[in-house]
CSV table of C-alpha atoms and ligand atoms in Angstrom, one decimal:
chain,number,residue,atom,x,y,z
A,1,UNK,CA,19.1,33.6,-11.4
A,2,UNK,CA,15.5,34.6,-10.4
A,3,UNK,CA,14.0,31.9,-13.2
A,4,UNK,CA,16.5,29.1,-12.2
A,5,UNK,CA,14.8,29.5,-8.2
A,6,UNK,CA,11.4,29.5,-9.8
A,7,UNK,CA,11.8,26.9,-12.0
A,8,UNK,CA,13.7,24.8,-8.7
A,9,UNK,CA,10.5,26.2,-6.4
A,10,UNK,CA,7.9,25.3,-9.4
A,11,UNK,CA,5.3,22.5,-8.3
A,12,UNK,CA,6.3,20.5,-10.8
A,13,UNK,CA,9.8,19.9,-9.1
A,14,UNK,CA,8.2,19.6,-5.7
A,15,UNK,CA,9.5,17.3,-3.1
A,16,UNK,CA,11.8,16.8,-0.3
A,17,UNK,CA,14.7,17.1,-2.6
A,18,UNK,CA,13.5,20.2,-4.8
A,19,UNK,CA,13.6,22.1,-1.2
A,20,UNK,CA,17.2,21.0,-0.4
A,21,UNK,CA,18.2,21.8,-4.2
A,22,UNK,CA,17.2,25.2,-3.3
A,23,UNK,CA,19.0,25.4,-0.3
A,24,UNK,CA,22.2,24.0,-2.2
A,25,UNK,CA,21.6,27.0,-4.5
A,26,UNK,CA,21.2,29.5,-1.7
A,27,UNK,CA,23.9,28.6,0.1
A,28,UNK,CA,26.2,28.7,-2.7
A,29,UNK,CA,25.1,32.0,-4.2
A,30,UNK,CA,25.9,33.5,-0.7
A,31,UNK,CA,28.8,31.7,-0.6
A,32,UNK,CA,27.8,30.3,2.6
A,33,UNK,CA,28.9,27.3,4.8
A,34,UNK,CA,26.0,26.2,6.2
A,35,UNK,CA,22.3,26.8,4.8
A,36,UNK,CA,19.1,25.1,6.6
A,37,UNK,CA,15.2,25.8,7.1
A,38,UNK,CA,13.6,25.2,10.7
A,39,UNK,CA,10.2,24.6,11.6
A,40,UNK,CA,9.2,26.4,14.6
A,41,UNK,CA,7.8,24.4,17.3
A,42,UNK,CA,7.1,26.3,20.6
A,43,UNK,CA,10.5,27.8,22.1
A,44,UNK,CA,12.4,25.6,19.8
A,45,UNK,CA,13.5,26.0,16.0
A,46,UNK,CA,13.7,22.2,14.7
A,47,UNK,CA,16.5,21.9,11.7
A,48,UNK,CA,14.0,19.8,8.8
A,49,UNK,CA,16.7,20.6,6.0
A,50,UNK,CA,20.1,21.0,5.8
A,51,UNK,CA,23.1,21.6,3.6
A,52,UNK,CA,26.9,22.1,4.1
A,53,UNK,CA,29.1,21.8,6.9
A,54,UNK,CA,26.5,20.9,9.6
A,55,UNK,CA,29.2,19.6,12.0
A,56,UNK,CA,31.4,22.1,12.2
A,57,UNK,CA,28.5,24.4,13.2
A,58,UNK,CA,26.7,21.7,15.3
A,59,UNK,CA,23.7,22.2,13.3
A,60,UNK,CA,22.5,18.9,12.4
A,61,UNK,CA,19.1,17.5,10.9
A,62,UNK,CA,16.6,17.4,14.0
A,63,UNK,CA,18.0,19.6,15.9
A,64,UNK,CA,16.6,22.1,18.3
A,65,UNK,CA,18.1,25.5,18.3
A,66,UNK,CA,16.8,28.1,20.5
A,67,UNK,CA,14.2,30.1,18.5
A,68,UNK,CA,15.3,33.1,16.7
A,69,UNK,CA,14.0,36.6,17.2
A,70,UNK,CA,11.2,37.5,15.4
A,71,UNK,CA,12.8,41.0,14.0
A,72,UNK,CA,14.0,40.6,10.9
A,73,UNK,CA,17.7,41.0,10.1
A,74,UNK,CA,18.8,40.6,13.8
A,75,UNK,CA,21.5,38.3,14.1
A,76,UNK,CA,20.4,35.7,17.1
A,77,UNK,CA,23.4,33.9,17.4
A,78,UNK,CA,25.6,36.4,19.5
A,79,UNK,CA,28.5,33.9,20.3
A,80,UNK,CA,28.5,32.7,16.7
A,81,UNK,CA,28.8,36.3,15.6
A,82,UNK,CA,31.3,36.9,18.4
A,83,UNK,CA,33.7,34.3,16.9
A,84,UNK,CA,33.3,36.1,13.5
A,85,UNK,CA,30.7,33.7,11.5
A,86,UNK,CA,28.6,35.4,8.8
A,87,UNK,CA,25.3,34.9,9.6
A,88,UNK,CA,21.8,35.5,7.3
A,89,UNK,CA,18.3,34.4,8.4
A,90,UNK,CA,14.6,35.4,7.6
A,91,UNK,CA,11.2,34.1,8.9
A,92,UNK,CA,9.5,31.5,6.2
A,93,UNK,CA,6.4,32.2,6.0
A,94,UNK,CA,3.1,29.7,4.9
A,95,UNK,CA,1.0,31.5,1.7
A,96,UNK,CA,-1.7,31.2,4.5
A,97,UNK,CA,0.1,34.3,6.2
A,98,UNK,CA,1.5,31.4,9.3
A,99,UNK,CA,5.0,31.4,10.0
A,100,UNK,CA,6.6,28.0,9.5
A,101,UNK,CA,9.9,28.9,10.5
A,102,UNK,CA,13.1,30.2,9.3
A,103,UNK,CA,15.7,30.1,6.6
A,104,UNK,CA,19.3,30.3,7.5
A,105,UNK,CA,22.7,30.5,6.3
A,106,UNK,CA,25.8,30.5,8.5
A,107,UNK,CA,29.3,31.0,6.9
A,108,UNK,CA,32.7,30.8,8.6
A,109,UNK,CA,35.1,33.4,7.3
A,110,UNK,CA,34.6,37.3,7.4
A,111,UNK,CA,34.8,37.6,4.0
A,112,UNK,CA,31.1,36.3,3.9
A,113,UNK,CA,29.7,38.7,5.9
A,114,UNK,CA,26.2,39.2,4.7
A,115,UNK,CA,25.1,42.5,3.2
A,116,UNK,CA,21.4,44.1,2.8
A,117,UNK,CA,21.0,42.2,-0.6
A,118,UNK,CA,22.0,39.1,0.8
A,119,UNK,CA,19.2,39.7,3.2
A,120,UNK,CA,16.8,40.7,0.2
A,121,UNK,CA,17.9,37.4,-1.3
A,122,UNK,CA,17.2,35.1,1.4
A,123,UNK,CA,13.9,36.6,1.7
A,124,UNK,CA,12.7,36.1,-1.8
A,125,UNK,CA,14.1,32.3,-1.2
A,126,UNK,CA,11.9,32.1,1.9
A,127,UNK,CA,8.8,33.6,-0.2
A,128,UNK,CA,9.9,30.8,-3.3
A,129,UNK,CA,9.8,28.0,-0.7
A,130,UNK,CA,6.8,28.8,1.0
A,131,UNK,CA,4.1,27.3,-1.3
A,132,UNK,CA,6.2,24.2,-1.3
A,133,UNK,CA,6.8,23.6,2.0
A,134,UNK,CA,3.0,24.2,3.0
A,135,UNK,CA,2.1,21.6,0.3
A,136,UNK,CA,4.7,19.0,1.9
A,137,UNK,CA,3.3,19.6,5.3
A,138,UNK,CA,-0.1,18.9,3.8
A,139,UNK,CA,1.4,15.8,2.4
A,140,UNK,CA,3.0,14.9,5.7
A,141,UNK,CA,0.1,15.4,7.7
A,142,UNK,CA,-2.1,13.0,5.1
A,143,UNK,CA,0.5,10.4,5.6
A,144,UNK,CA,0.8,10.7,9.1
A,145,UNK,CA,-3.5,10.3,9.0
A,146,UNK,CA,-3.2,7.5,6.8
A,147,UNK,CA,-0.5,5.6,9.2
A,148,UNK,CA,-2.8,6.6,12.2
A,149,UNK,CA,-5.5,5.0,10.5
A,150,UNK,CA,-4.4,2.1,9.5
A,151,UNK,CA,-2.1,1.6,13.0
A,152,UNK,CA,-5.8,2.0,14.5
A,153,UNK,CA,-7.0,-1.5,12.4
A,154,UNK,CA,-3.9,-3.0,13.2
A,155,UNK,CA,-4.2,-2.0,17.3
A,156,UNK,CA,-8.0,-3.7,17.0
A,157,UNK,CA,-6.5,-6.8,16.0
A,158,UNK,CA,-7.0,-7.0,12.4
A,159,UNK,CA,-9.9,-6.0,9.9
A,160,UNK,CA,-12.8,-7.2,10.1
A,161,UNK,CA,-13.3,-10.3,7.9
A,162,UNK,CA,-16.7,-11.5,6.0
A,163,UNK,CA,-16.5,-14.5,4.0
A,164,UNK,CA,-18.0,-15.6,0.4
A,165,UNK,CA,-18.4,-19.4,-0.4
A,166,UNK,CA,-16.6,-20.7,-3.3
A,167,UNK,CA,-19.1,-23.4,-4.8
A,168,UNK,CA,-18.3,-26.7,-7.0
A,169,UNK,CA,-20.6,-26.3,-10.0
A,170,UNK,CA,-20.8,-30.2,-10.4
A,171,UNK,CA,-23.1,-30.1,-7.1
A,172,UNK,CA,-23.7,-26.7,-5.9
A,173,UNK,CA,-22.0,-27.5,-2.7
A,174,UNK,CA,-19.6,-24.8,-1.0
A,175,UNK,CA,-15.7,-26.2,-0.9
A,176,UNK,CA,-14.4,-23.4,1.2
A,177,UNK,CA,-15.0,-19.4,1.5
A,178,UNK,CA,-12.6,-16.8,0.2
A,179,UNK,CA,-11.8,-14.4,3.0
A,180,UNK,CA,-12.5,-10.8,2.6
A,181,UNK,CA,-11.4,-7.9,4.5
A,182,UNK,CA,-13.8,-5.0,5.2
A,183,UNK,CA,-12.8,-1.9,6.9
A,184,UNK,CA,-15.5,0.3,8.7
A,185,UNK,CA,-15.1,3.7,7.2
A,186,UNK,CA,-13.8,5.9,10.0
A,187,UNK,CA,-13.9,9.6,8.7
A,188,UNK,CA,-14.7,9.0,4.7
A,189,UNK,CA,-15.6,5.6,2.9
A,190,UNK,CA,-12.7,4.2,1.1
A,191,UNK,CA,-12.9,0.5,-0.9
A,192,UNK,CA,-10.7,-2.5,0.9
A,193,UNK,CA,-8.1,-2.2,-2.2
A,194,UNK,CA,-7.8,1.6,-1.0
A,195,UNK,CA,-7.3,0.9,2.8
A,196,UNK,CA,-4.6,-1.8,1.2
A,197,UNK,CA,-2.4,1.0,-0.5
A,198,UNK,CA,-2.7,3.8,2.2
A,199,UNK,CA,-1.4,0.9,4.0
A,200,UNK,CA,1.3,0.3,1.3
A,201,UNK,CA,1.7,3.9,1.2
A,202,UNK,CA,2.7,4.1,4.5
A,203,UNK,CA,4.8,0.9,4.8
A,204,UNK,CA,2.2,-1.1,6.6
A,205,UNK,CA,0.8,-2.8,3.7
A,206,UNK,CA,2.8,-6.1,4.8
A,207,UNK,CA,1.6,-6.0,8.3
A,208,UNK,CA,-2.2,-5.3,7.0
A,209,UNK,CA,-2.2,-8.2,4.5
A,210,UNK,CA,-0.7,-10.5,7.5
A,211,UNK,CA,-3.6,-8.9,9.9
A,212,UNK,CA,-6.5,-9.9,7.1
A,213,UNK,CA,-4.4,-13.2,6.7
A,214,UNK,CA,-4.5,-14.0,10.0
A,215,UNK,CA,-8.1,-13.0,10.4
A,216,UNK,CA,-9.1,-15.0,7.6
A,217,UNK,CA,-7.3,-18.3,8.2
A,218,UNK,CA,-8.9,-18.4,11.9
A,219,UNK,CA,-12.3,-19.4,10.4
A,220,UNK,CA,-10.5,-22.9,9.7
A,221,UNK,CA,-11.3,-23.5,13.3
A,222,UNK,CA,-15.1,-22.7,12.9
A,223,UNK,CA,-15.7,-24.1,9.6
A,224,UNK,CA,-16.0,-28.0,9.0
A,225,UNK,CA,-12.5,-29.6,8.8
A,226,UNK,CA,-13.5,-30.2,4.9
A,227,UNK,CA,-13.8,-26.8,3.5
A,228,UNK,CA,-11.0,-24.6,2.7
A,229,UNK,CA,-10.2,-20.7,3.3
A,230,UNK,CA,-9.1,-18.7,0.7
A,231,UNK,CA,-6.9,-15.6,1.7
A,232,UNK,CA,-5.2,-12.7,-0.7
A,233,UNK,CA,-1.7,-12.4,-0.6
A,234,UNK,CA,0.1,-9.5,-3.0
A,235,UNK,CA,2.8,-11.4,-5.0
A,236,UNK,CA,5.2,-8.6,-3.8
A,237,UNK,CA,4.6,-10.1,-0.6
A,238,UNK,CA,4.5,-13.7,-0.8
A,239,UNK,CA,7.6,-14.5,0.6
A,240,UNK,CA,7.6,-12.1,3.1
A,241,UNK,CA,8.4,-14.0,6.3
A,242,UNK,CA,5.6,-12.6,8.3
A,243,UNK,CA,2.8,-14.0,5.7
A,244,UNK,CA,4.9,-17.1,5.7
A,245,UNK,CA,4.5,-17.1,9.5
A,246,UNK,CA,0.9,-16.6,9.4
A,247,UNK,CA,0.2,-18.9,6.5
A,248,UNK,CA,2.2,-21.8,8.3
A,249,UNK,CA,-0.1,-21.3,11.6
A,250,UNK,CA,-2.8,-22.7,9.7
A,251,UNK,CA,-3.7,-26.2,8.0
A,252,UNK,CA,-2.1,-25.8,5.0
A,253,UNK,CA,-4.3,-28.3,3.3
A,254,UNK,CA,-7.3,-26.3,3.8
A,255,UNK,CA,-5.7,-23.1,2.6
A,256,UNK,CA,-5.9,-21.5,-0.7
A,257,UNK,CA,-3.3,-18.7,-1.2
A,258,UNK,CA,-4.8,-15.9,-4.0
A,259,UNK,CA,-2.0,-14.1,-5.6
A,260,UNK,CA,-3.1,-10.6,-6.0
A,261,UNK,CA,-1.5,-8.0,-7.8
A,262,UNK,CA,-1.9,-4.2,-8.6
A,263,UNK,CA,1.4,-3.8,-9.9
A,264,UNK,CA,3.3,-5.1,-12.5
A,265,UNK,CA,5.5,-8.1,-11.0
A,266,UNK,CA,9.1,-7.5,-11.9
A,267,UNK,CA,10.5,-10.9,-10.8
A,268,UNK,CA,8.7,-13.7,-11.5
A,269,UNK,CA,11.2,-16.5,-10.3
A,270,UNK,CA,11.1,-15.0,-7.1
A,271,UNK,CA,7.3,-15.2,-7.0
A,272,UNK,CA,7.2,-18.5,-8.6
A,273,UNK,CA,9.8,-19.3,-6.2
A,274,UNK,CA,7.3,-18.5,-3.2
A,275,UNK,CA,4.5,-20.1,-5.3
A,276,UNK,CA,6.4,-23.6,-4.7
A,277,UNK,CA,7.2,-23.2,-1.3
A,278,UNK,CA,3.9,-22.8,-0.4
A,279,UNK,CA,2.7,-25.5,-2.6
A,280,UNK,CA,5.3,-28.0,-1.3
A,281,UNK,CA,3.9,-27.0,2.5
A,282,UNK,CA,0.4,-28.0,1.0
A,283,UNK,CA,-1.4,-25.0,0.0
A,284,UNK,CA,-2.8,-24.3,-3.1
A,285,UNK,CA,-2.1,-21.4,-5.2
A,286,UNK,CA,-5.0,-19.7,-7.0
A,287,UNK,CA,-4.2,-16.4,-9.2
A,288,UNK,CA,-6.9,-13.6,-8.4
A,289,UNK,CA,-8.6,-11.4,-11.2
A,290,UNK,CA,-7.1,-13.4,-13.9
A,291,UNK,CA,-8.0,-11.5,-17.3
A,292,UNK,CA,-7.5,-8.6,-15.4
A,293,UNK,CA,-5.5,-5.6,-15.0
A,294,UNK,CA,-1.8,-7.0,-14.2
A,295,UNK,CA,-2.7,-10.7,-14.0
A,296,UNK,CA,-2.8,-11.6,-18.0
A,297,UNK,CA,-1.7,-14.6,-19.7
A,298,UNK,CA,2.3,-13.7,-18.5
A,299,UNK,CA,1.1,-14.2,-15.1
A,300,UNK,CA,-0.6,-17.2,-15.4
A,301,UNK,CA,2.3,-18.7,-17.1
A,302,UNK,CA,4.6,-17.6,-15.2
A,303,UNK,CA,2.8,-18.6,-12.0
A,304,UNK,CA,1.1,-21.8,-12.9
A,305,UNK,CA,-1.6,-21.8,-10.3
A,306,UNK,CA,-3.3,-24.6,-9.2
A,307,UNK,CA,-6.8,-22.4,-9.6
A,308,UNK,CA,-7.2,-19.8,-12.1
A,309,UNK,CA,-9.9,-16.9,-10.9
A,310,UNK,CA,-11.1,-15.7,-13.5
A,311,UNK,CA,-12.3,-11.8,-13.1
A,312,UNK,CA,-15.8,-10.8,-12.5
A,313,UNK,CA,-15.1,-8.8,-16.0
A,314,UNK,CA,-15.3,-11.8,-17.9
A,315,UNK,CA,-18.1,-13.8,-16.1
A,316,UNK,CA,-20.7,-10.5,-16.3
A,317,UNK,CA,-22.5,-11.5,-19.2
A,318,UNK,CA,-21.0,-14.7,-19.8
A,319,UNK,CA,-24.1,-16.2,-20.9
A,320,UNK,CA,-24.6,-13.7,-23.6
A,321,UNK,CA,-21.4,-12.1,-24.7
A,322,UNK,CA,-19.5,-13.8,-27.3
A,323,UNK,CA,-16.5,-12.4,-26.2
A,324,UNK,CA,-16.5,-13.0,-22.8
A,325,UNK,CA,-17.3,-16.5,-23.9
A,326,UNK,CA,-14.5,-17.0,-25.8
A,327,UNK,CA,-11.8,-15.7,-23.5
A,328,UNK,CA,-13.5,-18.2,-20.8
A,329,UNK,CA,-13.4,-20.8,-23.1
A,330,UNK,CA,-9.6,-20.2,-23.7
A,331,UNK,CA,-9.0,-19.7,-20.3
A,332,UNK,CA,-10.6,-23.1,-19.7
A,333,UNK,CA,-8.2,-24.9,-22.4
A,334,UNK,CA,-5.1,-23.2,-21.1
A,335,UNK,CA,-5.8,-24.9,-18.0
A,336,UNK,CA,-6.6,-28.0,-18.6
A,337,UNK,CA,-3.4,-28.5,-20.9
A,338,UNK,CA,-1.8,-27.4,-17.6
A,339,UNK,CA,-3.8,-29.2,-15.4
A,340,UNK,CA,-5.1,-26.5,-13.4
A,341,UNK,CA,-8.6,-25.4,-12.5
A,342,UNK,CA,-10.8,-22.4,-13.4
A,343,UNK,CA,-13.0,-20.5,-10.8
A,344,UNK,CA,-15.7,-17.9,-12.0
A,345,UNK,CA,-15.8,-15.1,-9.8
A,346,UNK,CA,-18.6,-12.5,-9.4
A,347,UNK,CA,-21.5,-14.7,-10.7
A,348,UNK,CA,-24.5,-12.9,-10.6
A,349,UNK,CA,-27.1,-15.0,-12.2
A,350,UNK,CA,-28.2,-18.4,-12.9
A,351,UNK,CA,-27.5,-18.1,-16.5
A,352,UNK,CA,-24.0,-16.9,-15.9
A,353,UNK,CA,-23.9,-20.1,-13.5
A,354,UNK,CA,-25.1,-22.0,-16.5
A,355,UNK,CA,-22.8,-20.6,-19.0
A,356,UNK,CA,-19.6,-21.1,-16.7
A,357,UNK,CA,-20.5,-24.9,-16.1
A,358,UNK,CA,-21.0,-25.4,-20.1
A,359,UNK,CA,-17.7,-24.0,-20.8
A,360,UNK,CA,-16.2,-26.9,-18.4
A,361,UNK,CA,-15.1,-24.2,-15.3
A,362,UNK,CA,-15.5,-26.2,-12.2
A,363,UNK,CA,-15.8,-23.8,-9.2
A,364,UNK,CA,-18.0,-20.6,-8.8
A,365,UNK,CA,-18.2,-17.5,-6.5
A,366,UNK,CA,-20.5,-14.5,-6.9
A,367,UNK,CA,-23.7,-13.1,-5.2
A,368,UNK,CA,-25.8,-15.6,-6.8
A,369,UNK,CA,-24.2,-18.3,-5.1
A,370,UNK,CA,-23.9,-16.3,-1.6
A,371,UNK,CA,-22.6,-12.6,-0.4
A,372,UNK,CA,-19.5,-12.1,1.6
A,373,UNK,CA,-21.0,-12.7,5.3
A,374,UNK,CA,-19.6,-12.8,8.7
A,375,UNK,CA,-18.7,-16.1,9.5
A,376,UNK,CA,-20.4,-17.9,12.7
A,377,UNK,CA,-20.9,-21.2,14.0
A,378,UNK,CA,-25.0,-20.7,13.3
A,379,UNK,CA,-24.5,-19.2,9.8
A,380,UNK,CA,-22.6,-21.9,8.4
A,381,UNK,CA,-25.0,-23.5,5.8
A,382,UNK,CA,-26.0,-27.5,7.1
A,383,UNK,CA,-25.5,-28.6,3.6
A,384,UNK,CA,-22.0,-28.0,3.9
A,385,UNK,CA,-21.5,-29.9,6.9
A,386,UNK,CA,-20.2,-32.9,5.9
A,387,UNK,CA,-17.8,-36.3,7.5
A,388,UNK,CA,-14.2,-35.2,7.1
A,389,UNK,CA,-13.5,-38.9,5.1
A,390,UNK,CA,-15.5,-37.4,2.1
A,391,UNK,CA,-13.4,-34.2,1.9
A,392,UNK,CA,-10.2,-36.3,1.8
A,393,UNK,CA,-11.1,-37.6,-1.9
A,394,UNK,CA,-13.6,-35.0,-3.0
A,395,UNK,CA,-11.4,-32.0,-2.3
A,396,UNK,CA,-8.5,-32.7,-3.3
A,397,UNK,CA,-9.2,-34.3,-6.5
A,398,UNK,CA,-11.5,-31.5,-7.4
A,399,UNK,CA,-8.6,-28.9,-6.7
A,400,UNK,CA,-5.7,-31.1,-8.5
B,501,LIG,O1,-9.9,-9.3,-6.2
B,501,LIG,P1,-11.4,-10.3,-5.2
B,501,LIG,O2,-11.7,-11.1,-6.2
B,501,LIG,O3,-10.3,-10.8,-4.3
B,501,LIG,O4,-12.5,-9.2,-4.9
B,501,LIG,C1,-13.7,-9.9,-4.6
B,501,LIG,C2,-14.5,-8.4,-4.4
B,501,LIG,O5,-15.6,-8.6,-5.0
B,501,LIG,C3,-15.0,-8.4,-2.7
B,501,LIG,O6,-14.6,-7.4,-2.3
B,501,LIG,C4,-16.4,-8.6,-2.9
B,501,LIG,O7,-17.5,-8.4,-2.0
B,501,LIG,C5,-16.8,-8.9,-4.4
B,501,LIG,N1,-17.7,-9.3,-4.9
B,501,LIG,C6,-17.8,-10.8,-4.8
B,501,LIG,N2,-19.0,-11.6,-5.5
B,501,LIG,C7,-19.2,-10.7,-6.4
B,501,LIG,C8,-20.2,-10.3,-7.2
B,501,LIG,O8,-21.0,-11.6,-7.4
B,501,LIG,N3,-20.4,-9.4,-8.2
B,501,LIG,C9,-19.3,-8.3,-7.8
B,501,LIG,N4,-19.8,-7.2,-8.2
B,501,LIG,N5,-18.9,-7.9,-6.9
B,501,LIG,C10,-18.4,-9.4,-6.1
B,502,LIG,MN1,-9.5,-12.9,-4.4
């Protein structure tokens, strides 16, 4: 039995449900009707985990019960005792010695009156549970911290956006800007990707993406109207109502939607359908980081984007590395067959830019052409200010 308990409480089995399983085990072993773990909160005990006939005793998850007396073995629920239920309770300490709360069992029948050994058994269960509860509490605190941090960004109106020029290689002029979210590190430095992952972990992933899309697309108001704004949306959020609403509030003909992906896409049909909808509305669809991670060939074949954004892993040393050049050339061939366009990301040198142009790549982005910068009316290069009519034929023909 001890082995079984130890296994249930082992770190590998850790999780809310492993605690639930231990409660089931303890209740069954003691032949009780109800078992629960409560957290001490001032004068109250808040029921955090529960197993058994909750309704019969009026003890439900989240219920606040009067605090148990500190001394062991006492039966705090005198009224229950008078009506005859059997009751066993023991304090639950965390490994650092702090009192977390109590573990308690309640039974209705007289036959269940617990003896000293039952009390000892429950003490053993409490001792085994301590580390698991401590780890879960730490995890809850961590998530609460993440949630608060992400929420504070949302409350402040969204992340700070920087804008990096996307240039046409035939004349070197920007055709638009990619909007990139930046986060001021509050307590520890985290990359933008980590912020989005954190947000997703606390179910604020869509909210943060929508905020970034909104803040990014607001640049359309500042930029001359022949310039597009490229925003990042993860495939999983592409047909989310809030994302579509944010996109619909901008000029679709000046909107490039970059599909980013950090997880494998299971249902391409759904993503493809969302792409079609956006395309019908006038948006241009790009696949981000093509050739890296999950944005491999299946991605391109399934999504048929208007723009393939070649990951900077391929662009880096494109001028000297035949393998990278061959990979880029293969993607250019692919894009020609499908009437799409290739954009080289992460161009850092003139040689890389030339190599990209020589391979037939139409667009480029990277430190060599311009670092991500805040966008202000006075920082928009004069060379990008072109009359509107010119745009109509130029940009559209370049993109398609
Ligand atoms: O995944 P995505 O391609 O959207 O990410 C763009 C990121 O790459 C941004 O954070 C941007 O700052 C960074 N970036 C942009 N240009 C370059 C570049 O030339 N070199 C490197 N190393 N990073 C770049
Ligand atoms: Mn991108």
